Amino acid sequence: MSEKTGGSAAPKAGYEPRRLAASDLDAVVAIDAATAGRPRRAYFERRLAQAQRAPAMHAQFAVDEGGDLAGFVLARVLEGEFGRTEPALRLEVIDVRPASQGRGVGTALERALEAEARRRDIAELRTIALWRDHQMLRYLEASGWSLGRDQVLDCAIGESEFGTARETPVALPDDSRPGDPNDYSATTATDYAALARDLAAPRALTGQDLEGIARIDRRLTGSDRSTYLRHALAEALGESGIRVSLAALVDGAVAGYVMARVDRGDFGRTEPVAILDTVGVDPMHKGKGIGRALLSQLFVNLAALRVERVETVVAYRNLELLGFFARAGFGPSDRLAFVKRVG
């Protein structure tokens, strides 16, 4: 994610942001490659295609100058990822071509994003930035962003207790929403996780798991979030870079699940990272190690795919889940969470 404006310059008169179109792909890739140092065509091709298929889940804008694309912004609606209960727009990429930097193109794009958020009754923009990316941090500060309270955690797979050589790849932790009744205090022994995998039979997530996932989610949250879960499942199965989402079955019924993805491109990444979006374990099966079994199997599969790092976001108040991830080998990421109120 990059916006080399040197600050929040006022938009030049005549800038009229428009919806990003599939025909903009080549120009988007070229602008990004000039910033990132390498082309990420597959990532942008997926993102633009996703927006065409599910426009309600995406907000993508462009600004033209002199008849050519001068800059673009990609954002996605957050509904239930990372335990969210209120929707937000997640700023994933904002970039401006070198010839148009410093003219307010980035400001025009962000204003378009804010207007879109208000139109959808969304009160917050959220993003993540590398703490060493001083240029991006200056831009966020000048644009009115503030440091968020959510904790960005990551784990190098080789440093975790999970994913050892004696385990076999197939297809995560208990639910990450604040106030969940799940028990994260199970023993930390890898043998216990192996036994739990035998009990819960982790496997790759399928479209037939939606009903079971929605049932667990209702028990955990007290709300019907079928729409979000349907979108999340469709993306996990058909639109993400690499499928890694899992379900755990007990007596033939879904007892736990993890929705995760492996992609490169969000927040300026150029290397593949696994992102834990949402997880859940049926309260009827809490304390049985199902969450640990899912996390263990996820790490095994990611190691087989040569993915070296897993990242997630946890609410700062969720001390139980923070402790769970700490015991699993997670720690503070080099990336920081930022938020901007637009309501």
Coordinates of C-alpha atoms in Angstrom, one line a residue:
M1 CA 0.0 0.0 0.0
S2 CA 1.6 3.3 -1.0
E3 CA 0.7 6.9 -1.6
K4 CA 3.7 9.1 -2.2
T5 CA 1.9 12.4 -1.8
G6 CA 4.2 13.8 0.9
G7 CA 1.0 14.6 2.9
S8 CA -2.7 15.2 2.3
A9 CA -2.5 17.7 -0.5
A10 CA -5.9 19.2 -1.5
P11 CA -7.3 17.5 -4.6
K12 CA -6.7 19.4 -7.9
A13 CA -9.9 20.9 -9.3
G14 CA -11.5 18.6 -11.8
Y15 CA -10.6 15.3 -10.2
E16 CA -13.7 13.1 -10.4
P17 CA -13.1 9.7 -8.8
R18 CA -14.9 6.9 -10.6
R19 CA -15.4 3.2 -10.1
L20 CA -12.4 1.1 -10.9
A21 CA -13.1 -1.1 -13.9
A22 CA -11.8 -4.5 -15.1
S23 CA -10.3 -2.6 -18.1
D24 CA -8.0 -0.7 -15.7
L25 CA -6.1 -3.9 -14.8
D26 CA -3.0 -3.2 -16.9
A27 CA -2.6 0.4 -15.6
V28 CA -3.2 -0.7 -12.0
V29 CA -0.5 -3.4 -12.3
A30 CA 2.0 -0.9 -13.8
I31 CA 1.4 1.8 -11.1
D32 CA 1.8 -0.8 -8.4
A33 CA 4.9 -2.4 -9.9
A34 CA 6.6 1.1 -10.0
T35 CA 6.0 1.3 -6.2
A36 CA 6.4 -2.3 -5.1
G37 CA 9.3 -3.2 -7.3
R38 CA 7.6 -6.2 -8.8
P39 CA 4.4 -6.9 -10.7
R40 CA 1.5 -8.4 -8.7
R41 CA -0.9 -9.0 -11.6
A42 CA -2.5 -12.2 -10.2
Y43 CA -3.4 -10.3 -6.9
F44 CA -5.1 -7.4 -8.7
E45 CA -6.8 -9.6 -11.2
R46 CA -8.4 -11.5 -8.4
R47 CA -9.4 -8.3 -6.5
L48 CA -11.0 -6.7 -9.5
A49 CA -12.8 -9.9 -10.4
Q50 CA -14.1 -10.3 -6.8
A51 CA -15.5 -6.7 -7.0
Q52 CA -17.3 -7.6 -10.2
R53 CA -18.9 -10.7 -8.6
A54 CA -19.7 -9.2 -5.3
P55 CA -19.8 -5.4 -5.5
A56 CA -21.5 -5.1 -2.1
M57 CA -18.3 -6.4 -0.5
H58 CA -15.9 -4.1 -2.2
A59 CA -15.2 -0.4 -2.8
Q60 CA -12.7 0.4 -5.6
F61 CA -12.1 3.8 -7.1
A62 CA -9.9 5.4 -9.7
V63 CA -8.8 8.9 -10.6
D64 CA -7.8 9.8 -14.2
E65 CA -5.4 12.6 -15.3
G66 CA -4.7 13.5 -18.9
G67 CA -6.8 10.5 -20.0
D68 CA -4.8 8.0 -18.1
L69 CA -5.1 6.3 -14.8
A70 CA -3.4 8.4 -12.2
G71 CA -4.3 6.5 -9.0
F72 CA -6.5 3.9 -7.5
V73 CA -7.8 2.6 -4.2
L74 CA -9.0 -0.9 -3.2
A75 CA -11.1 -1.5 -0.1
R76 CA -13.2 -4.4 1.2
V77 CA -16.1 -4.5 3.6
L78 CA -15.3 -6.1 7.0
E79 CA -18.3 -7.8 8.5
G80 CA -17.2 -10.6 10.7
E81 CA -13.5 -11.0 10.2
F82 CA -11.3 -10.9 13.3
G83 CA -14.4 -11.1 15.5
R84 CA -15.9 -7.8 14.3
T85 CA -19.5 -7.0 15.2
E86 CA -19.8 -3.7 13.3
P87 CA -19.0 -3.3 9.6
A88 CA -15.9 -1.3 8.5
L89 CA -14.2 -0.6 5.2
R90 CA -10.7 -2.1 5.1
L91 CA -8.3 0.0 3.0
E92 CA -6.1 -2.6 1.3
V93 CA -4.2 -0.7 -1.4
I94 CA -3.9 3.0 -2.4
D95 CA -1.4 4.1 -5.0
V96 CA -0.6 7.0 -7.3
R97 CA 1.6 7.0 -10.3
P98 CA 4.9 8.9 -9.9
A99 CA 3.9 11.7 -12.4
S100 CA 0.8 12.5 -10.4
Q101 CA 2.1 12.4 -6.9
G102 CA 1.8 15.4 -4.7
R103 CA -1.3 16.7 -6.6
G104 CA -4.0 15.5 -4.2
V105 CA -4.9 12.3 -6.2
G106 CA -4.6 10.2 -3.0
T107 CA -6.7 12.7 -1.1
A108 CA -9.4 12.5 -3.8
L109 CA -9.4 8.7 -3.7
E110 CA -9.7 8.6 0.1
R111 CA -12.5 11.1 0.1
A112 CA -14.3 8.9 -2.4
L113 CA -13.8 6.0 0.0
E114 CA -15.1 8.0 2.9
A115 CA -18.2 9.0 0.9
E116 CA -18.8 5.4 0.0
A117 CA -18.5 4.4 3.7
R118 CA -21.2 6.9 4.7
R119 CA -23.4 5.8 1.8
R120 CA -23.3 2.3 3.3
D121 CA -23.7 3.5 6.9
I122 CA -20.2 2.4 7.7
A123 CA -18.5 4.5 10.4
E124 CA -14.9 3.4 10.2
L125 CA -12.1 2.9 7.8
R126 CA -9.4 0.4 8.9
T127 CA -6.0 -0.5 7.6
I128 CA -2.6 -2.0 8.5
A129 CA 0.8 -0.5 7.8
L130 CA 4.4 -1.7 8.4
W131 CA 5.9 0.4 11.2
R132 CA 9.0 0.9 9.2
D133 CA 7.1 2.4 6.2
H134 CA 7.6 6.0 7.4
Q135 CA 6.2 7.4 4.1
M136 CA 2.9 5.6 4.6
L137 CA 2.8 6.5 8.3
R138 CA 3.2 10.2 7.4
Y139 CA 0.4 9.9 4.9
L140 CA -1.9 8.2 7.4
E141 CA -1.2 10.9 10.0
A142 CA -1.7 13.7 7.6
S143 CA -5.0 12.1 6.4
G144 CA -6.5 11.9 9.9
W145 CA -5.9 8.3 10.8
S146 CA -5.1 7.2 14.3
L147 CA -3.5 4.1 15.8
G148 CA -6.0 1.4 16.4
R149 CA -6.4 -0.7 19.5
D150 CA -6.6 -4.0 17.8
Q151 CA -3.4 -6.2 18.1
V152 CA -1.8 -7.5 14.9
L153 CA -0.2 -10.8 15.7
D154 CA 1.9 -13.1 13.6
C155 CA 3.8 -16.3 13.9
A156 CA 6.7 -17.8 11.9
I157 CA 5.5 -21.3 11.2
G158 CA 8.9 -22.8 12.0
E159 CA 8.9 -21.2 15.4
S160 CA 5.5 -22.5 16.5
E161 CA 4.9 -25.7 18.4
F162 CA 2.5 -26.7 15.6
G163 CA 3.3 -28.1 12.2
T164 CA 5.9 -30.6 13.2
A165 CA 7.4 -33.1 10.8
R166 CA 5.5 -36.0 12.4
E167 CA 2.2 -34.6 11.3
T168 CA 0.6 -35.0 7.9
P169 CA -0.9 -32.3 5.7
V170 CA -4.7 -32.4 4.9
A171 CA -6.5 -28.5 6.2
L172 CA -7.4 -23.4 13.8
P173 CA -7.9 -21.8 17.2
D174 CA -11.2 -21.3 19.0
D175 CA -13.5 -18.4 18.1
S176 CA -11.8 -15.0 18.3
R177 CA -14.8 -12.9 19.1
P178 CA -14.8 -11.0 22.4
G179 CA -16.8 -12.8 25.1
D180 CA -16.8 -16.2 23.5
P181 CA -17.6 -19.1 25.8
N182 CA -14.8 -21.2 24.2
D183 CA -12.1 -22.7 26.4
Y184 CA -8.5 -21.8 25.4
S185 CA -6.9 -23.5 28.4
A186 CA -6.4 -27.0 27.0
T187 CA -3.0 -28.6 27.4
T188 CA -0.3 -27.4 25.0
A189 CA 1.2 -30.7 24.1
T190 CA 1.4 -31.6 20.4
D191 CA 0.3 -35.1 21.2
Y192 CA -2.9 -33.7 22.6
A193 CA -3.5 -31.8 19.4
A194 CA -3.0 -35.0 17.5
L195 CA -5.5 -36.8 19.6
A196 CA -8.0 -33.9 19.2
R197 CA -7.5 -34.2 15.4
D198 CA -8.4 -37.8 15.6
L199 CA -11.5 -36.8 17.6
A200 CA -12.5 -33.9 15.3
A201 CA -11.4 -35.1 11.9
P202 CA -10.2 -31.8 10.4
R203 CA -10.7 -31.6 6.6
A204 CA -10.9 -28.9 3.9
L205 CA -13.9 -26.6 4.2
T206 CA -16.7 -27.2 1.6
G207 CA -19.8 -25.4 0.5
Q208 CA -21.9 -28.0 2.4
D209 CA -20.5 -26.7 5.7
L210 CA -22.3 -23.4 5.6
E211 CA -25.3 -24.6 7.7
G212 CA -23.0 -26.0 10.4
I213 CA -20.8 -22.9 10.4
A214 CA -23.9 -20.7 10.7
R215 CA -25.2 -22.8 13.6
I216 CA -22.0 -22.4 15.5
D217 CA -21.8 -18.7 14.8
R218 CA -25.4 -18.2 16.1
R219 CA -24.5 -20.0 19.3
L220 CA -21.4 -17.9 19.8
T221 CA -22.7 -14.5 18.9
G222 CA -26.5 -14.7 19.4
S223 CA -26.9 -13.2 15.9
D224 CA -27.7 -14.5 12.5
R225 CA -24.8 -13.5 10.2
S226 CA -25.6 -15.9 7.4
T227 CA -25.0 -13.3 4.7
Y228 CA -21.5 -12.5 5.9
L229 CA -20.7 -16.2 6.3
R230 CA -22.0 -17.0 2.9
H231 CA -19.8 -14.4 1.3
A232 CA -16.8 -15.5 3.4
L233 CA -17.3 -19.1 2.5
A234 CA -17.7 -18.3 -1.2
E235 CA -14.5 -16.3 -1.1
A236 CA -12.6 -19.0 0.8
L237 CA -13.7 -21.7 -1.7
G238 CA -13.5 -19.9 -5.0
E239 CA -11.9 -16.6 -4.9
S240 CA -8.8 -16.7 -2.6
G241 CA -5.3 -17.3 -3.8
I242 CA -4.8 -20.7 -2.1
R243 CA -7.5 -22.6 -0.3
V244 CA -6.6 -23.4 3.3
S245 CA -9.9 -23.0 5.2
L246 CA -10.8 -26.0 7.4
A247 CA -13.7 -27.6 9.2
A248 CA -13.6 -30.1 12.1
L249 CA -16.3 -32.8 12.3
V250 CA -17.5 -34.7 15.4
D251 CA -20.0 -37.5 14.7
G252 CA -20.4 -36.2 11.2
A253 CA -21.4 -32.6 12.2
V254 CA -19.3 -29.5 12.0
A255 CA -17.8 -28.8 15.5
G256 CA -15.3 -26.1 14.5
Y257 CA -14.0 -24.2 11.6
V258 CA -11.4 -21.7 10.4
M259 CA -11.6 -19.3 7.5
A260 CA -8.1 -18.4 6.4
R261 CA -6.5 -17.4 3.1
V262 CA -3.1 -17.2 1.5
D263 CA -2.6 -14.2 -0.7
R264 CA -0.1 -11.5 -1.5
G265 CA -0.9 -7.9 -2.2
D266 CA -2.9 -6.6 0.8
F267 CA -1.3 -3.8 2.7
G268 CA 1.7 -3.8 0.3
R269 CA 2.8 -7.4 0.9
T270 CA 4.9 -9.0 -1.8
E271 CA 5.4 -12.4 -0.2
P272 CA 2.6 -14.9 0.6
V273 CA 1.2 -14.8 4.2
A274 CA -1.6 -16.8 5.7
I275 CA -4.4 -14.6 7.2
L276 CA -6.7 -15.9 9.8
D277 CA -10.0 -14.1 9.2
T278 CA -12.5 -15.9 11.4
V279 CA -12.6 -19.0 13.5
G280 CA -15.2 -20.8 15.7
V281 CA -15.7 -23.8 17.9
D282 CA -19.1 -25.1 18.9
P283 CA -19.7 -24.3 22.7
M284 CA -21.1 -27.8 22.9
H285 CA -17.5 -29.1 22.3
K286 CA -15.4 -26.6 24.2
G287 CA -12.5 -27.9 26.2
K288 CA -11.9 -30.8 23.8
G289 CA -8.9 -29.3 22.0
I290 CA -10.7 -28.8 18.7
G291 CA -9.4 -25.3 18.3
R292 CA -5.9 -26.4 18.9
A293 CA -6.4 -29.3 16.5
L294 CA -7.5 -27.0 13.7
L295 CA -4.7 -24.6 14.3
S296 CA -2.2 -27.5 14.3
Q297 CA -3.5 -28.8 11.0
L298 CA -3.6 -25.4 9.5
F299 CA 0.1 -25.0 10.3
V300 CA 0.9 -28.4 8.9
N301 CA -0.8 -27.6 5.6
L302 CA 0.8 -24.1 5.3
A303 CA 4.3 -25.6 5.9
A304 CA 3.6 -28.0 3.0
L305 CA 2.7 -25.0 0.9
R306 CA 6.0 -23.3 1.9
V307 CA 4.1 -20.4 3.5
E308 CA 6.3 -19.1 6.3
R309 CA 4.1 -16.8 8.3
V310 CA 0.5 -16.6 9.7
E311 CA -1.1 -13.3 10.7
T312 CA -4.3 -12.4 12.6
V313 CA -5.9 -9.5 14.4
V314 CA -7.3 -9.7 17.9
A315 CA -9.3 -7.1 19.9
Y316 CA -7.1 -5.7 22.6
R317 CA -9.7 -6.5 25.3
N318 CA -9.8 -10.2 24.4
L319 CA -7.1 -11.3 26.8
E320 CA -8.2 -14.9 26.7
L321 CA -7.5 -15.1 22.9
L322 CA -4.4 -13.1 23.1
G323 CA -3.1 -15.6 25.7
F324 CA -4.1 -18.5 23.4
F325 CA -2.2 -17.1 20.5
A326 CA 0.8 -16.3 22.7
R327 CA 1.0 -19.9 23.9
A328 CA 0.8 -21.0 20.2
G329 CA 3.9 -18.9 19.4
F330 CA 2.3 -15.7 18.1
G331 CA 3.7 -12.3 19.0
P332 CA 3.4 -8.7 18.0
S333 CA 3.7 -8.1 14.3
D334 CA 5.8 -5.5 12.5
R335 CA 2.5 -4.1 11.3
L336 CA 0.3 -1.7 13.1
A337 CA -3.5 -1.3 13.0
F338 CA -4.9 2.1 12.1
V339 CA -8.5 3.4 12.2
K340 CA -10.3 6.5 10.8
R341 CA -13.8 7.5 11.9
V342 CA -16.0 8.7 9.0
G343 CA -19.4 8.6 10.7

